[in-house]
Coordinates of C-alpha atoms (C1' of nucleotides) in Angstrom, one line a residue:
Chain C
M1 CA 101.7 148.3 119.9
V2 CA 101.1 151.3 122.6
D3 CA 105.2 151.9 123.9
S4 CA 106.4 151.5 120.5
T5 CA 109.0 153.7 119.0
P6 CA 108.6 154.9 115.3
R7 CA 111.6 152.6 114.7
E8 CA 109.8 149.5 115.7
R9 CA 106.8 150.3 113.8
R10 CA 108.6 150.9 110.4
Q11 CA 110.1 147.3 111.5
A12 CA 107.0 146.0 111.9
R13 CA 105.4 147.3 108.7
T14 CA 108.3 146.2 106.4
R15 CA 108.2 142.6 108.4
E16 CA 104.3 142.1 107.2
A17 CA 105.3 143.2 104.1
I18 CA 107.3 140.4 103.3
L19 CA 105.0 137.8 105.0
T20 CA 102.0 139.6 102.5
A21 CA 104.4 139.4 99.8
A22 CA 105.1 135.6 100.6
R23 CA 101.4 135.0 100.9
Q24 CA 100.8 136.2 97.6
I25 CA 103.2 135.0 95.6
V26 CA 102.4 131.2 96.8
A27 CA 98.8 132.2 95.7
Q28 CA 99.6 133.6 92.2
K29 CA 102.9 130.9 91.7
G30 CA 102.4 128.2 93.7
V31 CA 104.4 127.3 96.9
A32 CA 107.5 126.2 94.2
G33 CA 107.5 129.7 93.1
L34 CA 108.1 131.1 96.4
S35 CA 111.7 132.2 96.5
M36 CA 113.6 134.9 99.1
R37 CA 114.2 136.7 95.3
A38 CA 111.0 136.7 94.5
I39 CA 109.8 138.3 97.7
A40 CA 112.1 141.0 97.2
R41 CA 111.6 141.9 93.7
R42 CA 107.9 142.1 94.8
I43 CA 108.7 144.3 97.8
D44 CA 111.6 146.5 96.0
Y45 CA 114.1 145.2 98.2
S46 CA 117.3 143.3 97.8
P47 CA 117.3 139.6 98.5
A48 CA 119.9 140.3 101.0
G49 CA 118.1 142.6 102.6
L50 CA 115.0 140.5 103.8
Y51 CA 117.8 138.6 106.3
E52 CA 117.4 141.5 108.6
Y53 CA 114.1 140.3 108.9
F54 CA 114.1 136.9 109.2
D55 CA 116.9 134.3 109.4
S56 CA 115.7 131.9 106.6
K57 CA 113.3 131.3 103.5
E58 CA 112.1 128.3 106.4
A59 CA 111.4 131.1 108.9
I60 CA 109.2 133.1 106.5
I61 CA 107.1 129.8 105.6
E62 CA 106.9 129.0 109.2
A63 CA 105.7 132.8 110.1
V64 CA 103.0 132.7 107.4
C65 CA 101.7 129.7 109.0
L66 CA 101.5 131.0 112.5
E67 CA 99.4 133.8 110.6
G68 CA 97.4 131.7 109.1
H69 CA 96.9 129.4 112.1
W70 CA 95.6 132.6 113.7
Q71 CA 93.6 134.0 111.8
L72 CA 91.5 130.4 111.1
M73 CA 91.2 130.6 114.7
Q74 CA 90.2 134.2 114.4
A75 CA 87.3 133.0 111.9
M76 CA 86.4 130.4 113.6
R77 CA 85.7 132.4 117.2
Q78 CA 83.3 134.0 115.1
V79 CA 80.7 131.5 115.0
D80 CA 78.2 132.2 117.5
E81 CA 78.4 130.2 120.9
N82 CA 75.2 130.0 122.0
L83 CA 73.9 127.8 119.3
P84 CA 73.4 123.9 120.1
P85 CA 76.5 121.5 119.8
A86 CA 75.0 120.2 116.5
G87 CA 74.7 123.7 115.2
R88 CA 78.1 125.3 116.3
L89 CA 79.7 122.2 114.7
L90 CA 78.1 122.6 111.6
G91 CA 79.2 126.7 111.9
L92 CA 82.3 125.7 112.8
G93 CA 83.4 123.3 110.1
L94 CA 81.6 126.0 107.3
A95 CA 84.2 128.5 108.7
Y96 CA 86.8 126.2 108.1
I97 CA 86.2 125.4 104.7
A98 CA 85.5 129.4 104.0
F99 CA 88.6 130.2 105.4
A100 CA 90.4 127.7 103.2
I101 CA 88.7 128.5 100.0
H102 CA 89.4 132.3 100.7
N103 CA 93.0 131.9 101.5
P104 CA 94.0 129.2 99.6
E105 CA 97.7 130.3 99.9
A106 CA 98.1 130.3 103.4
Y107 CA 96.0 127.1 104.0
L108 CA 97.9 124.7 101.4
L109 CA 101.1 126.4 103.2
M110 CA 99.9 125.5 106.4
F111 CA 99.2 121.8 105.6
T112 CA 100.8 120.7 103.1
N113 CA 104.4 121.8 104.2
P114 CA 106.5 119.3 106.3
P115 CA 104.5 120.5 109.1
S116 CA 107.5 121.9 111.8
P117 CA 107.1 121.6 115.8
A118 CA 106.4 125.0 115.8
N119 CA 103.8 124.5 113.6
V120 CA 101.8 121.2 114.8
L121 CA 102.3 122.8 118.8
A122 CA 100.4 126.0 117.2
L123 CA 97.3 123.7 115.4
M124 CA 96.9 122.0 118.9
S125 CA 97.8 124.8 121.7
E126 CA 95.1 126.4 123.6
S127 CA 93.9 129.5 121.4
S128 CA 93.6 127.7 118.2
S129 CA 90.9 126.5 115.8
Y130 CA 91.5 122.6 117.3
P131 CA 90.4 123.0 120.8
L132 CA 87.5 125.2 119.7
L133 CA 86.2 121.9 117.9
L134 CA 86.7 119.6 120.5
A135 CA 85.6 121.8 123.0
T136 CA 82.1 122.2 121.0
I137 CA 81.9 117.9 120.7
E138 CA 82.5 118.0 124.7
A139 CA 79.8 119.8 125.3
G140 CA 77.6 118.0 122.8
V141 CA 78.6 114.6 124.5
A142 CA 77.8 116.4 127.9
G143 CA 74.4 117.1 126.6
G144 CA 73.7 113.7 125.5
V145 CA 73.2 114.9 121.7
F146 CA 76.3 113.1 120.2
R147 CA 76.9 109.7 121.2
P148 CA 80.3 108.4 121.9
R149 CA 80.1 104.3 121.3
P150 CA 83.3 101.8 122.5
G151 CA 86.3 102.9 121.0
Y152 CA 84.6 106.3 119.9
G153 CA 85.0 108.9 122.4
V154 CA 85.2 112.8 122.0
N155 CA 88.6 113.1 120.2
E156 CA 87.8 110.4 117.7
M157 CA 85.1 112.0 117.0
A158 CA 86.9 115.6 116.8
Y159 CA 89.1 113.4 114.2
S160 CA 86.1 112.6 112.2
A161 CA 85.0 116.1 111.8
W162 CA 88.4 117.4 111.3
S163 CA 89.2 115.1 108.5
L164 CA 85.9 115.7 106.7
V165 CA 86.5 119.4 106.3
H166 CA 90.3 119.1 105.7
G167 CA 89.3 116.5 103.1
I168 CA 87.0 118.8 101.4
A169 CA 88.8 121.7 101.8
M170 CA 91.8 120.0 100.4
L171 CA 89.7 118.9 97.3
R172 CA 88.5 122.1 96.7
L173 CA 91.7 123.5 96.4
T174 CA 93.5 120.9 94.7
Y175 CA 91.4 118.4 92.3
L176 CA 88.5 120.2 92.2
N177 CA 90.5 123.6 91.8
D178 CA 88.5 125.2 88.6
M179 CA 85.5 123.5 88.3
P180 CA 82.6 126.1 88.3
L181 CA 80.4 124.5 90.0
D182 CA 78.7 125.6 93.5
F183 CA 79.5 123.4 96.4
S184 CA 78.5 125.7 99.2
T185 CA 75.2 123.3 99.8
S186 CA 76.9 120.1 99.0
D187 CA 79.7 121.1 101.7
R188 CA 76.7 122.0 104.4
E189 CA 75.0 118.7 103.6
A190 CA 78.2 116.3 104.2
L191 CA 78.6 118.1 107.1
Q192 CA 75.0 117.6 108.3
T193 CA 75.4 114.2 107.2
L194 CA 78.3 113.7 109.4
I195 CA 77.0 115.1 112.4
G196 CA 73.4 113.1 111.7
G197 CA 76.2 110.5 112.3
L198 CA 77.7 111.4 115.6
Q199 CA 74.1 112.2 116.9
G200 CA 72.2 109.1 116.4
V201 CA 72.0 105.2 116.0
G202 CA 72.8 103.4 113.0
N203 CA 76.1 101.8 113.8
D204 CA 75.5 98.5 112.3
A205 CA 77.4 97.9 108.7
Chain O
M1 CA 102.5 91.8 76.1
V2 CA 101.9 88.4 73.6
D3 CA 103.3 89.4 70.4
S4 CA 106.4 91.6 71.9
T5 CA 110.0 91.7 71.0
P6 CA 112.8 91.2 73.0
R7 CA 113.5 95.1 72.3
E8 CA 110.3 95.9 73.5
R9 CA 110.4 94.0 76.4
R10 CA 113.4 95.9 77.6
Q11 CA 112.2 99.1 76.7
A12 CA 109.2 98.5 79.1
R13 CA 111.3 97.0 81.8
T14 CA 113.6 100.3 81.7
R15 CA 110.2 102.8 81.8
E16 CA 109.5 100.6 84.8
A17 CA 112.7 101.2 86.4
I18 CA 112.6 104.9 85.7
L19 CA 109.3 105.1 87.4
T20 CA 110.1 102.8 90.3
A21 CA 113.1 104.9 91.1
A22 CA 110.6 108.1 91.1
R23 CA 108.1 106.4 93.2
Q24 CA 111.3 105.5 95.7
I25 CA 112.8 109.2 95.5
V26 CA 109.8 110.8 96.4
A27 CA 109.2 108.2 99.4
Q28 CA 112.4 109.2 100.6
K29 CA 112.9 113.0 100.0
G30 CA 109.5 114.1 98.8
V31 CA 108.0 115.7 95.7
A32 CA 110.8 118.6 96.0
G33 CA 113.7 116.1 95.8
L34 CA 112.5 114.7 92.9
S35 CA 115.0 115.3 89.7
M36 CA 115.7 113.7 86.4
R37 CA 119.4 113.7 87.9
A38 CA 118.2 112.0 90.7
I39 CA 116.5 109.7 88.8
A40 CA 119.7 108.8 86.5
R41 CA 121.7 108.3 89.4
R42 CA 119.6 105.7 91.1
I43 CA 119.1 103.5 87.9
D44 CA 122.8 104.2 86.7
Y45 CA 122.0 106.4 83.3
S46 CA 123.0 109.6 82.2
P47 CA 120.4 112.3 82.4
A48 CA 120.2 112.4 79.0
G49 CA 119.4 108.8 78.8
L50 CA 115.9 109.3 80.6
Y51 CA 114.9 111.3 77.3
E52 CA 114.7 107.9 75.3
Y53 CA 111.6 107.1 77.4
F54 CA 110.0 110.6 78.7
D55 CA 109.6 113.5 76.7
S56 CA 110.3 115.7 80.2
K57 CA 110.0 115.4 84.0
E58 CA 106.2 115.9 83.6
A59 CA 105.5 113.3 81.7
I60 CA 107.1 111.1 84.4
I61 CA 105.6 112.6 87.0
E62 CA 102.2 112.1 84.8
A63 CA 103.1 108.5 84.5
V64 CA 103.2 107.7 88.1
C65 CA 100.1 109.1 88.8
L66 CA 98.3 107.6 86.0
E67 CA 100.1 104.0 87.5
G68 CA 98.9 105.2 91.3
H69 CA 95.4 105.6 90.2
W70 CA 95.4 102.2 88.6
Q71 CA 96.7 100.7 91.6
L72 CA 94.2 102.3 93.9
M73 CA 91.4 101.3 91.5
Q74 CA 92.8 97.5 91.9
A75 CA 92.6 97.9 95.6
M76 CA 89.3 99.5 96.0
R77 CA 88.1 95.8 93.5
Q78 CA 89.7 93.9 96.3
V79 CA 86.3 94.7 97.9
D80 CA 84.0 91.8 98.4
E81 CA 81.1 93.2 96.0
N82 CA 78.4 91.1 97.4
L83 CA 78.3 93.2 101.0
P84 CA 75.3 95.1 101.7
P85 CA 76.0 98.6 100.3
A86 CA 76.5 99.9 103.9
G87 CA 79.5 97.4 104.6
R88 CA 81.0 97.8 101.0
L89 CA 80.9 101.7 101.1
L90 CA 82.8 101.0 104.6
G91 CA 85.2 98.1 102.7
L92 CA 86.1 101.1 100.1
G93 CA 86.8 103.4 102.4
L94 CA 89.3 101.6 104.4
A95 CA 90.9 100.1 101.1
Y96 CA 91.3 103.7 99.7
I97 CA 92.8 105.0 103.2
A98 CA 94.9 101.8 103.6
F99 CA 96.1 102.1 99.9
A100 CA 97.4 106.1 100.7
I101 CA 99.3 104.9 103.8
H102 CA 100.9 102.3 101.8
N103 CA 101.9 104.2 99.2
P104 CA 102.0 107.3 100.5
E105 CA 104.6 108.7 98.1
A106 CA 102.1 107.4 94.9
Y107 CA 99.6 109.6 97.2
L108 CA 100.7 112.6 97.6
L109 CA 101.7 113.0 94.1
M110 CA 98.4 112.1 92.6
F111 CA 96.5 114.4 94.6
T112 CA 99.1 117.2 95.6
N113 CA 100.5 118.0 92.5
P114 CA 98.7 120.5 90.1
P115 CA 96.2 118.0 88.5
S116 CA 96.7 117.3 84.8
P117 CA 93.6 117.2 82.4
A118 CA 94.7 113.4 81.9
N119 CA 94.9 113.1 85.7
V120 CA 91.4 114.6 86.4
L121 CA 90.3 112.2 83.6
A122 CA 92.0 109.2 85.0
L123 CA 90.1 109.5 88.1
M124 CA 86.5 110.1 86.9
S125 CA 86.8 108.0 84.1
E126 CA 85.2 104.4 83.7
S127 CA 87.1 101.7 85.3
S128 CA 88.6 104.1 88.1
S129 CA 88.0 104.6 91.8
Y130 CA 85.5 106.9 91.8
P131 CA 83.0 105.2 89.5
L132 CA 83.0 102.1 92.2
L133 CA 81.8 104.4 94.8
L134 CA 79.2 106.1 93.2
A135 CA 77.8 102.8 91.8
T136 CA 77.8 101.1 95.8
I137 CA 76.5 104.6 96.7
E138 CA 73.3 104.2 94.3
A139 CA 73.0 100.9 95.0
G140 CA 72.5 101.6 98.6
V141 CA 70.1 104.5 97.5
A142 CA 67.9 102.3 94.9
G143 CA 67.8 99.6 98.1
G144 CA 66.4 102.5 100.5
V145 CA 69.4 102.1 102.8
F146 CA 71.1 105.6 102.1
R147 CA 68.5 108.3 102.2
P148 CA 68.9 111.1 100.2
R149 CA 67.5 114.6 101.0
P150 CA 66.5 117.5 98.9
G151 CA 69.7 118.9 97.5
Y152 CA 71.9 116.0 98.8
G153 CA 71.6 113.2 95.9
V154 CA 74.1 110.4 95.2
N155 CA 76.6 112.8 93.7
E156 CA 76.8 114.7 97.1
M157 CA 77.1 111.9 99.1
A158 CA 80.0 110.4 97.1
Y159 CA 81.5 113.7 97.8
S160 CA 81.1 113.9 101.2
A161 CA 82.7 110.0 101.4
W162 CA 85.4 110.6 99.0
S163 CA 86.2 113.9 101.3
L164 CA 86.0 112.3 104.1
V165 CA 88.6 109.8 103.3
H166 CA 90.6 112.2 101.5
G167 CA 90.8 114.1 104.4
I168 CA 92.0 111.4 106.7
A169 CA 94.4 110.1 104.2
M170 CA 96.1 113.7 103.7
L171 CA 95.9 114.4 107.6
R172 CA 97.9 111.2 108.2
L173 CA 100.8 111.4 105.7
T174 CA 101.6 115.3 106.2
Y175 CA 100.4 116.3 109.8
L176 CA 99.9 113.4 111.7
N177 CA 102.9 111.8 110.0
D178 CA 105.6 110.6 112.9
M179 CA 102.7 110.5 115.5
P180 CA 103.1 106.8 117.0
L181 CA 99.3 106.4 117.2
D182 CA 97.2 103.8 115.8
F183 CA 94.4 105.3 114.1
S184 CA 93.2 102.1 112.5
T185 CA 90.0 101.8 115.1
S186 CA 89.4 105.6 114.7
D187 CA 89.2 105.7 110.8
R188 CA 86.8 102.9 110.6
E189 CA 84.6 104.9 113.5
A190 CA 84.7 107.7 111.2
L191 CA 83.4 106.3 108.3
Q192 CA 81.2 104.4 110.5
T193 CA 79.9 107.5 111.7
L194 CA 79.4 109.2 108.3
I195 CA 77.7 106.2 107.0
G196 CA 75.3 106.2 109.6
G197 CA 74.5 109.6 108.4
L198 CA 73.9 108.8 104.9
Q199 CA 71.5 105.8 106.5
G200 CA 69.7 108.2 108.5
V201 CA 67.4 110.4 110.5
G202 CA 68.8 113.5 112.2
N203 CA 69.0 116.4 109.5
D204 CA 67.9 118.7 112.2
A205 CA 71.0 121.1 113.3
Chain Q
dT1 C1' 126.8 82.0 58.0
dG2 C1' 129.2 86.1 56.4
dT3 C1' 129.0 90.8 55.1
dA4 C1' 127.0 95.9 55.0
dC5 C1' 124.7 99.3 56.5
dA6 C1' 120.7 101.2 59.4
dT7 C1' 118.8 102.2 63.7
dC8 C1' 119.1 102.6 68.7
dA9 C1' 119.9 103.3 73.1
dG10 C1' 123.1 106.0 76.3
dT11 C1' 127.2 109.0 76.8
dG12 C1' 129.4 113.3 78.1
dA13 C1' 129.5 117.8 78.2
dA14 C1' 127.5 122.3 77.6
dC15 C1' 123.7 125.5 77.6
dG16 C1' 121.6 129.2 80.8
dC17 C1' 118.5 129.5 84.7
dG18 C1' 117.3 130.6 89.2
dC19 C1' 118.1 129.2 93.7
dG20 C1' 119.6 130.6 99.2
dT21 C1' 122.7 132.6 101.5
dT22 C1' 127.1 135.4 102.8
dC23 C1' 129.9 139.6 103.0
dA24 C1' 132.2 143.9 102.8
dC25 C1' 129.7 148.3 101.8
dT26 C1' 127.3 152.6 102.6
dG27 C1' 124.3 155.9 103.5
dA28 C1' 120.3 156.7 106.7
dT29 C1' 118.7 157.2 111.2
dG30 C1' 119.2 157.9 115.9
dT31 C1' 121.8 159.4 120.3
dA32 C1' 124.6 162.1 123.6
dC33 C1' 126.5 165.9 125.2
Chain I
dT1 C1' 120.6 173.6 119.0
dG2 C1' 124.8 171.9 116.7
dT3 C1' 128.1 168.2 116.5
dA4 C1' 130.4 163.7 116.9
dC5 C1' 129.4 159.2 117.1
dA6 C1' 127.1 154.3 116.9
dT7 C1' 123.7 152.0 115.1
dC8 C1' 120.9 150.6 112.0
dA9 C1' 118.5 149.5 107.2
dG10 C1' 119.3 148.1 102.7
dT11 C1' 123.0 147.3 98.7
dG12 C1' 125.3 144.5 95.2
dA13 C1' 128.5 141.3 93.9
dA14 C1' 129.7 136.9 94.7
dC15 C1' 129.7 132.2 96.1
dG16 C1' 128.6 127.1 95.1
dC17 C1' 124.8 124.4 93.7
dG18 C1' 121.3 122.0 91.2
dC19 C1' 118.4 122.3 87.8
dG20 C1' 115.9 120.5 83.1
dT21 C1' 117.2 119.7 78.7
dT22 C1' 120.0 120.0 74.4
dC23 C1' 123.4 118.0 71.1
dA24 C1' 126.9 115.8 68.9
dC25 C1' 128.6 111.6 69.5
dT26 C1' 129.8 106.4 69.9
dG27 C1' 129.0 101.6 70.6
dA28 C1' 126.0 97.8 70.5
dT29 C1' 121.5 95.9 68.3
dG30 C1' 118.6 94.6 64.8
dT31 C1' 118.1 93.8 59.6
dA32 C1' 118.6 92.5 54.5
dC33 C1' 120.7 89.7 51.6

DNA sequence: TGTACATCAGTGAACGCGCGTTCACTGATGTAC
DNA sequence: TGTACATCAGTGAACGCGCGTTCACTGATGTAC
């Protein structure tokens, strides 16, 4: 950003305007309502003009997803690093859910679309949200707080936690969309319950 | 079905053929690939002919969803009723996930679409899958196996369990779609972990 | 059983629409001397 | 600072497409006597 020309700055601003418009349309009309024409209308461009900035509609969607993954990671990074593993895992889960609730457009695009290779990479790669989750669980296992079992190591633990928060997020964004209930304590307690399971005992059934 | 005329039977068969075609198209081309014309092509009809059986495309989708909910309930009913609550909850969860994996088309339609009122009703109503879950948890609480906490009663417990299995199902059907990994023990252990949390202790964090 | 008529299942063509993308173009911005 | 030229950002019209739905129709099925 430091050695950018005015032209480059204008381009970056337009690029961002396109992505913002795309997000807003998805938020208001759903993924199906997202079209090049709709984006162009919203930023007072002709549809053809968009091709100066993105090669295709698919490229725009991918860019929104990438940005979303980056923002999700940022949100999860805000969680205090010095908490004990169980508390930190709770915080990460709540941050994840909060991101989904407050950015439903981006979240649905990120996870409802056929995930492109770049997309999967973005999620799994270093400096993404999944490694944060994994690292916390590893710390918990190393500290003896989370107890692995045969066939249930750190990867499986992370998979459990991710599934739970993803399930909560998706249910809230789709099925329970316009239920006027307050889920905040339910979400916290659901996470607490899973974390309790990671911490202990009771693997008889 | 007992006092049905030949005409009625033919109609029922055609209706079913339409729904089957719709499911197959969603399975092969995704929700976006589902069109009246595609359905008609598949059953050698003209598109207009479908309107003899369904008022609109929306009505077809809704019918597929309703059928899906019914099948899901049937699958969950297969779980042994005499298992202790923890074991039964595990069985119900695994049956739920198995249904989603084996009927990805129907499952995605059921949960990815804007849920119509009829759809929500189908899920929540008597003789659906959610009450089965709830009843099992109530039995567990009554038997002292699952331990409620303040702000975490049977409804919240059911919400936790549903979120976990839904999250697992959705991740598998979208993000982890073509990963050649075997998740069956991971799924089981994830459920076990949550159930362990329902059973006990550790609500410090 | 045969005939006349009503109902029904399914067709083919057309409606208007919005879509992603391409392409020849033009006026504005930037560059070199 | 002024001029000549190149590059660039954005336009407008058009392409071919597939969509959901309607409608006048026709041949087949069913019904009544």
